[in-house]
Amino acid sequence: MKALIVDNYGPPQAARIGEIDKPQLKDGSLLVKIHAAGINPFDYKLITGAVKDFMPISFPHVPGMDGAGSVDEIGKGVQGWQKGDAVLGMFDTGTLAEFALISAKSTRLARKPEALDFARAAAIPEAGLTATTIVRAAAIRQGQTVFVIGATGGLGLFAIQLLKSRGAHVVATGKAIDAEYLRQLGADNIIDYGAGDALEQVHQRYPNGVDVVVDVINTGDALLRDAQVMRQGGTLVSSLYGPEQSSFPSGTTVHYIQLKAQDSDLDDLALRAASGELHVEIGQTYAFSEAAQAFIDLYDPAKHTRGKLVVKWSGELQKHGRCRHARQRSSL
């Protein structure tokens, strides 16, 4: 099959389009023909070697965890799926390829609603499920003020909307040109980090502190500064890593989260997106032949990408597959 292939750690410019063996169908799994793949920061970190000390990869490597497509083959013991069923999910093998493999029982697999196109479906899984995990960890209550650092990216896209659906007052970082976009997502107040230190601006506007900080940008000791804008007893939720809770002011609750999908979480996100309740912003789409460029653009400061980057296969987005009735949506 054709795939984007990485032969060694290094810049994405070194990735190449080539032929590689199709994933071997396993018992309990689905082999899916990929129609669109979402690009994630962690994909970039894997292929560049940024996380090789604790998560090494073998070569040749096909990047990509998010994808959407149609079921092509069904493994032994699988029930409830048919060839042609349209799906989205976080796959066990790289999605920047013609085919990818996923467990039929994975909580990171969902049926694609008919009203949701493959490109938007592929943009949802990792960022949407991580945002869901963040909102659960934050235990938001109606009327609480939440400051989101990293609001214009793929994770912020979903976090703002899910926080708003819980009744939060959302404060979001961005550039001045992002203000209208962030308000459309549900942000109540915009902090223009181009106009000065974002934390100082938040402190000036909310002198008594915010209830929760969601930081999907900073790591390490840089997270300690977030406590400056939290009220006594506030909560910090980070999708990355940082100092132990004892390093923060007394009473602060700190959650370093890892994506944890529960049954129907991804179905819920897909149904919301299909109905228009959840907006899926695609900053740019790329042909499969341009897949490496998507990784290059992801961290290009001149691009300032909003939302998600998606790679799609020419012509495939017109083939929506058989979209059977998705499971009933559960509350977050």
XYZ file of C-alpha atoms in Angstrom:
332
model
C 0.000 0.000 0.000
C 1.027 3.633 -0.370
C 2.014 5.449 2.805
C 3.997 8.348 4.183
C 7.160 6.646 5.410
C 9.702 7.868 7.953
C 13.043 6.027 7.807
C 14.745 7.618 10.803
C 14.331 10.346 13.393
C 14.595 13.778 11.871
C 12.670 16.682 10.350
C 9.412 15.929 8.516
C 11.001 17.094 5.276
C 12.763 13.708 5.200
C 9.503 11.730 5.115
C 8.703 10.122 1.768
C 5.746 8.640 -0.059
C 6.389 4.971 -0.817
C 5.140 1.416 -0.743
C 4.900 -0.586 2.469
C 3.134 -3.765 3.520
C -0.522 -3.426 4.396
C -1.218 -4.080 8.105
C -2.033 -7.719 8.707
C -5.614 -8.272 9.848
C -5.790 -9.560 13.438
C -8.520 -11.368 15.339
C -10.859 -8.818 16.913
C -9.712 -6.012 14.630
C -10.939 -3.990 11.672
C -8.841 -3.088 8.661
C -10.022 0.324 7.492
C -9.463 2.024 4.159
C -8.409 5.519 5.188
C -10.107 8.458 3.492
C -8.734 11.259 5.684
C -6.163 11.568 8.475
C -5.772 14.212 11.156
C -2.348 15.632 12.064
C -1.425 15.885 15.752
C 1.521 17.489 17.576
C 2.384 14.137 19.149
C 2.751 12.593 15.682
C 5.377 15.259 14.999
C 7.175 14.579 18.268
C 7.320 10.853 17.514
C 8.929 11.190 14.092
C 11.380 13.941 15.072
C 12.596 11.974 18.097
C 11.450 14.547 20.638
C 9.949 11.797 22.807
C 12.200 8.885 21.813
C 13.623 8.483 25.335
C 10.278 7.312 26.697
C 8.379 6.401 23.535
C 10.734 5.141 20.815
C 9.428 4.042 17.425
C 10.737 1.440 15.010
C 11.520 2.098 11.373
C 10.241 2.264 8.726
C 7.445 4.103 10.499
C 4.081 5.288 9.174
C 2.907 8.319 11.201
C -0.621 9.310 12.110
C -2.998 8.186 14.838
C -6.254 9.894 13.804
C -8.213 8.762 10.792
C -11.590 8.224 9.189
C -12.536 5.743 6.509
C -14.559 2.657 5.670
C -14.222 -0.889 6.961
C -12.424 -3.030 4.382
C -11.806 -6.300 6.243
C -13.174 -7.753 9.479
C -11.144 -9.916 11.832
C -12.249 -13.181 13.345
C -14.590 -12.845 16.311
C -15.771 -9.340 15.440
C -19.498 -8.691 15.688
C -21.614 -5.642 14.904
C -19.517 -4.378 12.003
C -19.921 -4.798 8.259
C -17.660 -4.107 5.327
C -18.227 -0.554 4.150
C -19.194 0.842 7.565
C -17.887 4.396 7.927
C -15.740 4.984 11.024
C -13.440 7.414 12.783
C -10.913 6.699 15.470
C -7.410 6.586 16.895
C -5.765 3.701 15.090
C -3.210 1.093 16.132
C -1.194 1.580 12.929
C -0.311 4.761 11.045
C -3.188 6.557 9.326
C -1.095 8.349 6.715
C -1.507 5.269 4.583
C -4.126 3.602 2.421
C -5.111 1.225 5.235
C -4.902 1.194 9.032
C -5.806 -1.270 11.764
C -7.924 -0.751 14.888
C -9.433 -2.992 17.559
C -13.159 -3.444 17.019
C -13.699 -2.993 20.776
C -11.589 0.135 21.142
C -13.143 3.019 23.066
C -11.326 5.211 20.537
C -13.426 3.903 17.632
C -16.821 5.271 16.571
C -19.259 5.091 13.702
C -19.232 8.124 11.448
C -22.647 9.798 11.190
C -23.764 10.369 7.620
C -23.906 14.142 8.076
C -20.245 14.270 9.121
C -17.735 14.282 6.257
C -14.537 12.254 6.474
C -12.252 15.301 6.794
C -13.994 16.666 9.889
C -14.350 13.156 11.297
C -10.586 12.610 11.026
C -9.949 15.880 12.871
C -11.848 14.845 15.988
C -10.420 11.764 17.788
C -7.186 12.660 19.626
C -7.927 16.329 20.281
C -11.597 15.767 21.018
C -10.994 12.889 23.414
C -8.152 14.718 25.157
C -10.392 17.760 25.607
C -13.093 15.487 27.031
C -10.550 14.081 29.508
C -9.502 17.617 30.483
C -13.072 18.742 31.141
C -13.743 15.681 33.291
C -10.570 16.243 35.306
C -11.429 19.920 35.842
C -14.855 18.966 37.267
C -16.311 22.240 36.017
C -19.274 23.754 37.852
C -21.774 26.186 36.386
C -20.437 29.742 36.343
C -16.792 28.938 37.056
C -14.143 30.963 35.239
C -11.715 28.886 33.170
C -8.595 30.296 31.518
C -7.509 28.302 28.448
C -3.882 28.669 27.337
C -3.453 27.367 23.794
C -6.999 28.072 22.710
C -6.566 28.408 18.953
C -5.058 24.983 18.301
C -6.803 21.671 17.765
C -7.098 20.845 21.451
C -8.262 24.336 22.385
C -10.881 24.133 19.636
C -12.699 21.340 21.454
C -11.833 22.367 25.021
C -13.508 25.775 24.699
C -16.724 24.300 23.347
C -16.925 21.495 25.887
C -16.180 23.859 28.766
C -18.854 26.242 27.544
C -21.368 23.379 27.352
C -20.721 22.832 31.066
C -21.638 26.424 31.854
C -18.128 27.820 32.299
C -17.093 31.423 31.723
C -14.225 30.858 29.281
C -11.184 33.106 28.943
C -9.014 32.202 25.955
C -5.580 33.168 24.643
C -5.039 34.140 21.016
C -3.911 36.891 18.723
C -6.075 39.916 17.957
C -7.031 38.348 14.619
C -8.363 35.299 16.492
C -10.863 37.186 18.638
C -13.945 36.672 16.470
C -13.096 33.011 15.878
C -12.636 32.312 19.592
C -15.890 34.063 20.458
C -17.690 31.924 17.892
C -16.341 28.865 19.704
C -17.793 30.208 22.947
C -14.999 32.207 24.597
C -16.325 35.057 26.746
C -13.086 36.998 27.018
C -10.006 37.047 24.795
C -6.454 37.576 26.017
C -4.267 38.903 23.203
C -0.833 37.493 23.976
C 0.566 39.761 21.264
C -0.326 42.768 23.427
C 1.751 41.728 26.418
C 2.186 38.987 28.996
C -1.000 36.905 28.975
C -0.895 36.049 32.680
C -0.483 39.683 33.669
C -3.478 40.590 31.513
C -5.586 37.891 33.177
C -4.520 39.073 36.639
C -5.584 42.618 35.775
C -8.992 41.531 34.489
C -9.614 38.916 37.198
C -7.814 40.238 40.301
C -9.486 37.628 42.527
C -8.199 34.853 40.299
C -9.804 32.313 37.981
C -11.169 28.994 39.166
C -9.406 26.760 36.646
C -6.456 27.073 34.260
C -6.320 24.685 31.315
C -2.805 24.845 29.887
C -2.073 22.800 26.761
C 1.076 24.747 25.810
C 3.511 25.059 28.697
C 5.576 22.324 30.297
C 7.927 21.965 33.247
C 8.479 24.867 35.630
C 6.708 27.250 33.256
C 3.450 25.817 34.610
C 4.206 27.245 38.041
C 3.407 30.718 36.717
C -0.166 29.633 36.012
C -0.812 29.642 39.755
C -0.391 33.421 39.742
C -3.794 33.862 38.112
C -5.692 31.194 40.084
C -7.797 31.877 43.122
C -6.924 30.177 46.395
C -7.851 26.539 46.000
C -7.917 26.749 42.205
C -7.273 23.935 39.740
C -4.661 23.509 37.024
C -5.172 20.944 34.273
C -2.326 20.250 31.864
C -2.124 17.843 28.946
C 1.663 17.827 29.261
C 3.908 17.530 32.325
C 5.288 19.709 35.070
C 6.276 20.003 38.753
C 4.655 17.955 41.481
C 1.600 19.385 43.190
C 3.685 20.208 46.285
C 5.547 22.819 44.209
C 2.355 24.834 43.783
C 0.692 27.072 46.399
C -1.114 25.241 49.174
C -4.642 24.252 48.238
C -3.980 24.128 44.499
C -5.201 21.015 42.704
C -3.045 19.901 39.768
C -4.043 17.323 37.162
C -1.602 16.099 34.526
C -3.913 14.175 32.286
C -3.488 11.493 29.674
C -6.222 10.768 27.191
C -8.710 8.333 28.674
C -11.697 7.559 26.486
C -14.849 6.094 27.955
C -17.473 4.141 26.042
C -19.422 6.379 23.659
C -17.178 9.441 24.150
C -16.107 9.476 20.523
C -19.607 8.661 19.314
C -20.840 11.628 21.340
C -18.316 13.994 19.779
C -19.102 12.718 16.279
C -22.840 13.141 16.773
C -22.393 16.664 18.125
C -20.218 17.560 15.156
C -22.708 16.062 12.708
C -25.561 18.051 14.229
C -23.598 21.310 14.175
C -23.509 21.537 17.965
C -19.730 21.020 17.944
C -17.730 23.051 15.442
C -14.727 21.309 13.850
C -12.322 23.898 12.497
C -9.993 22.644 9.767
C -7.165 25.099 9.292
C -5.978 23.482 6.077
C -6.368 20.274 4.088
C -3.624 18.557 2.122
C -3.543 15.983 -0.624
C -1.876 12.720 0.376
C 1.118 13.661 -1.773
C 1.565 16.736 0.468
C 1.352 14.863 3.790
C 4.900 15.755 4.849
C 4.107 19.437 4.286
C 1.285 19.186 6.816
C 3.838 18.297 9.502
C 6.118 21.131 8.400
C 3.264 23.632 8.593
C 2.102 22.389 11.999
C 4.957 24.126 13.813
C 5.564 26.960 11.358
C 4.948 30.166 13.371
C 4.235 32.044 10.172
C 1.205 29.811 9.525
C -0.554 30.343 12.904
C -2.919 27.499 12.139
C -6.349 27.471 13.737
C -7.944 24.152 14.554
C -6.757 20.995 12.832
C -4.718 20.066 9.766
C -6.093 17.178 7.717
C -4.679 15.018 4.936
C -7.241 13.593 2.536
C -7.224 11.191 -0.359
C -8.409 12.694 -3.647
C -11.943 11.628 -4.513
C -12.408 9.580 -1.381
C -14.266 12.289 0.518
C -17.158 11.880 -1.869
C -17.573 8.276 -0.756
C -19.139 8.457 2.661
C -19.410 4.730 3.133
C -22.351 3.096 4.841
C -23.113 5.183 7.941
C -25.179 2.996 10.182
C -27.012 4.373 13.192
C -24.537 5.455 15.845
C -24.996 4.634 19.498
C -26.964 7.045 21.615
C -24.925 9.941 22.880
C -23.959 9.871 26.542
C -23.325 12.908 28.704
C -19.742 13.856 29.386
